[in-house]
Tab-separated table of C-alpha atoms in Angstrom:
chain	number	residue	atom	x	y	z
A	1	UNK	CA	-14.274	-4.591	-12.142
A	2	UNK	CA	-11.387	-5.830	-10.639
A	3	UNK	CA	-7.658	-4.955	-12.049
A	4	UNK	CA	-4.647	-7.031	-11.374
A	5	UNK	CA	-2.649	-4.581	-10.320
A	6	UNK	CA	0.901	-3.715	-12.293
A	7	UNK	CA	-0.835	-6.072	-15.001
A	8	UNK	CA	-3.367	-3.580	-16.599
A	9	UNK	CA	-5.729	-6.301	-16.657
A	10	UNK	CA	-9.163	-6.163	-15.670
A	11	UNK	CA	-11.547	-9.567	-14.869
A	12	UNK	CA	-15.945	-8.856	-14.857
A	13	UNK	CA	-17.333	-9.526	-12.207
A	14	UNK	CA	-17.737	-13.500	-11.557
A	15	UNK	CA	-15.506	-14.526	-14.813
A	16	UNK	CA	-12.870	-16.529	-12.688
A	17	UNK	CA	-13.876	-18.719	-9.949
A	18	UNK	CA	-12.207	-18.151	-6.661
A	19	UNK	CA	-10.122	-21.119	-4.795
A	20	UNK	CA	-12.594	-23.183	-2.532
A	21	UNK	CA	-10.284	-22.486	0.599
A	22	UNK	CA	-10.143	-18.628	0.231
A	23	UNK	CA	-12.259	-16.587	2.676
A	24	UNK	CA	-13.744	-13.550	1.046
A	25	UNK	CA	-11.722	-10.283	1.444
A	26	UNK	CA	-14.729	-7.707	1.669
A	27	UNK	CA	-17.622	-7.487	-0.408
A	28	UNK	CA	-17.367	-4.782	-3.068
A	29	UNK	CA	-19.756	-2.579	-1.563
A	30	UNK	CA	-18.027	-2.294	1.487
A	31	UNK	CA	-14.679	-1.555	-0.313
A	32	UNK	CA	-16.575	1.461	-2.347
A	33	UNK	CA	-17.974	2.851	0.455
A	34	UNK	CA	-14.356	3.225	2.486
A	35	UNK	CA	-11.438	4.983	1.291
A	36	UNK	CA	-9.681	1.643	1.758
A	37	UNK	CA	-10.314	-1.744	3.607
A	38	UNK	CA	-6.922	-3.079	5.621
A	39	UNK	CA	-6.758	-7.609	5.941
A	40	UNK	CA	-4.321	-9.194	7.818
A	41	UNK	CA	-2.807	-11.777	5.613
A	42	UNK	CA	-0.281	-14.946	5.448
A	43	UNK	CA	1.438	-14.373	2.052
A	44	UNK	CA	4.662	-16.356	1.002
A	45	UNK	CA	4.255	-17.946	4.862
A	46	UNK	CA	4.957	-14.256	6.380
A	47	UNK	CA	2.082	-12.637	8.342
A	48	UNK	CA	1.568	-9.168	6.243
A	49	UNK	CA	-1.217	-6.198	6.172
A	50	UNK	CA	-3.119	-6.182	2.822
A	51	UNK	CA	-4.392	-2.942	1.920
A	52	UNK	CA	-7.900	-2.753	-0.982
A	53	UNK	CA	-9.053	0.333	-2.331
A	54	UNK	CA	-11.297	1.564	-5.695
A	55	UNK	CA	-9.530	3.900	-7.480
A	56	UNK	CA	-11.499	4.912	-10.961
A	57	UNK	CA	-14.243	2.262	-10.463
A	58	UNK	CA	-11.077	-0.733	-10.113
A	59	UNK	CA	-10.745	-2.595	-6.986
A	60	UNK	CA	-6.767	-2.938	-6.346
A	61	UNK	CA	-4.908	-4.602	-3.528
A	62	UNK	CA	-1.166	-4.603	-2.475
A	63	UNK	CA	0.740	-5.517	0.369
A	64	UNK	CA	0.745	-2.509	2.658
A	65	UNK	CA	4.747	-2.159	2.573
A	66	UNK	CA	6.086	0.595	1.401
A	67	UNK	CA	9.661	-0.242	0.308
A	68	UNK	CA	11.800	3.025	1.662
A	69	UNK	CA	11.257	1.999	5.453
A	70	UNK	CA	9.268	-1.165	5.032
A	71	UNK	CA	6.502	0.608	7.056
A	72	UNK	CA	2.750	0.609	6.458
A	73	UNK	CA	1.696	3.227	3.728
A	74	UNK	CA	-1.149	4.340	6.484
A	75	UNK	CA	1.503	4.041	9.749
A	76	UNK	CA	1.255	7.685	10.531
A	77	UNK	CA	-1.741	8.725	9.151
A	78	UNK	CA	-5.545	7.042	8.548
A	79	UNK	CA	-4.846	7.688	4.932
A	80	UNK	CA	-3.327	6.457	1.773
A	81	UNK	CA	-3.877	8.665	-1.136
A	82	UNK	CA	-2.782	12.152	-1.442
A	83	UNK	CA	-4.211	15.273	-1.017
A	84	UNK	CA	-4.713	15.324	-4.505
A	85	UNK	CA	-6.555	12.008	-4.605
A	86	UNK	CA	-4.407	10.756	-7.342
A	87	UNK	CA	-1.218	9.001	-5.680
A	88	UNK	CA	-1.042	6.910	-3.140
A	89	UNK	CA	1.051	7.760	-0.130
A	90	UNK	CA	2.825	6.861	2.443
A	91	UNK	CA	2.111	8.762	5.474
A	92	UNK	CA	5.773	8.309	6.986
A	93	UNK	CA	8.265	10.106	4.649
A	94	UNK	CA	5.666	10.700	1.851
A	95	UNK	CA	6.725	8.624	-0.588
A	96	UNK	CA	4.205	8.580	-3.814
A	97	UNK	CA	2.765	5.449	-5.834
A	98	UNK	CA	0.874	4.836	-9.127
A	99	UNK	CA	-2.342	3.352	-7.423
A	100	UNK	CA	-2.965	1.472	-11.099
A	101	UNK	CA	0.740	-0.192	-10.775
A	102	UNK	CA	2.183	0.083	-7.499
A	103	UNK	CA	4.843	2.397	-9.338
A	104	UNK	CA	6.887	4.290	-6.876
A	105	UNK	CA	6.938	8.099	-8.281
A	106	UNK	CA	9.535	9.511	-5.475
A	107	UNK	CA	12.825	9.883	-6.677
A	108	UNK	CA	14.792	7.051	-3.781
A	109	UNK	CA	12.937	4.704	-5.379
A	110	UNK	CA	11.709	5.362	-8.365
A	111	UNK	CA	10.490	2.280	-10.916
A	112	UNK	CA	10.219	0.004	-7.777
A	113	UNK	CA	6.775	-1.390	-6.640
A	114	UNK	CA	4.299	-2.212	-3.838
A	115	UNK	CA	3.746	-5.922	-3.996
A	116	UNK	CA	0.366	-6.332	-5.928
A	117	UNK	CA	-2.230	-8.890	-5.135
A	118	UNK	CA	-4.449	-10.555	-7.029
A	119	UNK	CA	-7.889	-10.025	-6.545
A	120	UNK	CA	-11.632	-12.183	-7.895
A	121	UNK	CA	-15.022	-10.696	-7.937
A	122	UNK	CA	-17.712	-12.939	-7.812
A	123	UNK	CA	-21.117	-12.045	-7.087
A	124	UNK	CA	-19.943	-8.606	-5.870
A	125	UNK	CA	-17.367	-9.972	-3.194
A	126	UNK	CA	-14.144	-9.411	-3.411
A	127	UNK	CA	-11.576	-12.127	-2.956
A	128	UNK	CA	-7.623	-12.961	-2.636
A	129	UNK	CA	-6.428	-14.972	-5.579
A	130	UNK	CA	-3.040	-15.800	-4.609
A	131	UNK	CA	-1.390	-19.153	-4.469
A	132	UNK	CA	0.583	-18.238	-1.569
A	133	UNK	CA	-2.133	-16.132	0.569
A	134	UNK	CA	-4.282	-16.691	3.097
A	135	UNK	CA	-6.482	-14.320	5.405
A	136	UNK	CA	-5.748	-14.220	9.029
A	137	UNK	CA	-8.684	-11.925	10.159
């Protein structure tokens, strides 16, 4: 299942067809077996880092910008959760984020949000469903 992320909706697998000119992201095999899958991106005509995970069986993707420093959420560290496995992180001042919604939880800047991205599953790969994205790598 796929969730649009800061929607709380979900799509089955292969109920919305994918635009013709997107590249798939990662299969969703690959993106359950890692703890997350980094793409370089194009989105709203500035070259960005995407960042996928599965969190509770839900593939979710967001631009990797976290909003305090406008650093990557893994630029210090190979991670992005917690140590608790719950929130994600980012790894330079530790600022904490709703995986489901993007939600910042730390109190600077609290109620703001990671910039979610669509995603589509068809068939059991995983791809961008943006109007204004397109994969670089």
């Amino acid at each position: 299942m796929v969730e649009n992320a800061g929607e709380g909706l979900g799509l089955k697998s292969g109920s919305v067809m994918a635009n013709d000119h997107t590249k798939p992201a990662c299969t969703r095999d690959e993106l359950d077996k890692a703890d997350y899958l980094t793409r370089q991106i194009r989105f709203k005509k500035q070259p960005v880092s995407a960042i996928m995970f599965a969190f509770e069986g839900i593939a979710y993707a967001y631009v990797n910008h976290c909003m305090h420093m406008h650093r990557p959420l893994n630029c210090e560290q190979d991670a992005i959760f917690d140590e608790t496995g719950l929130y994600l992180r980012c790894s330079m001042h530790g600022f904490i984020f709703d995986p489901k919604t993007g939600e910042c939880q730390s109190p600077v800047c609290f109620g703001q949000r990671l910039q979610s991205l669509r995603l589509e599953e068809i068939d059991g790969t995983l791809y961008f469903a943006e109007k204004h994205l397109t994969l670089i790598d």
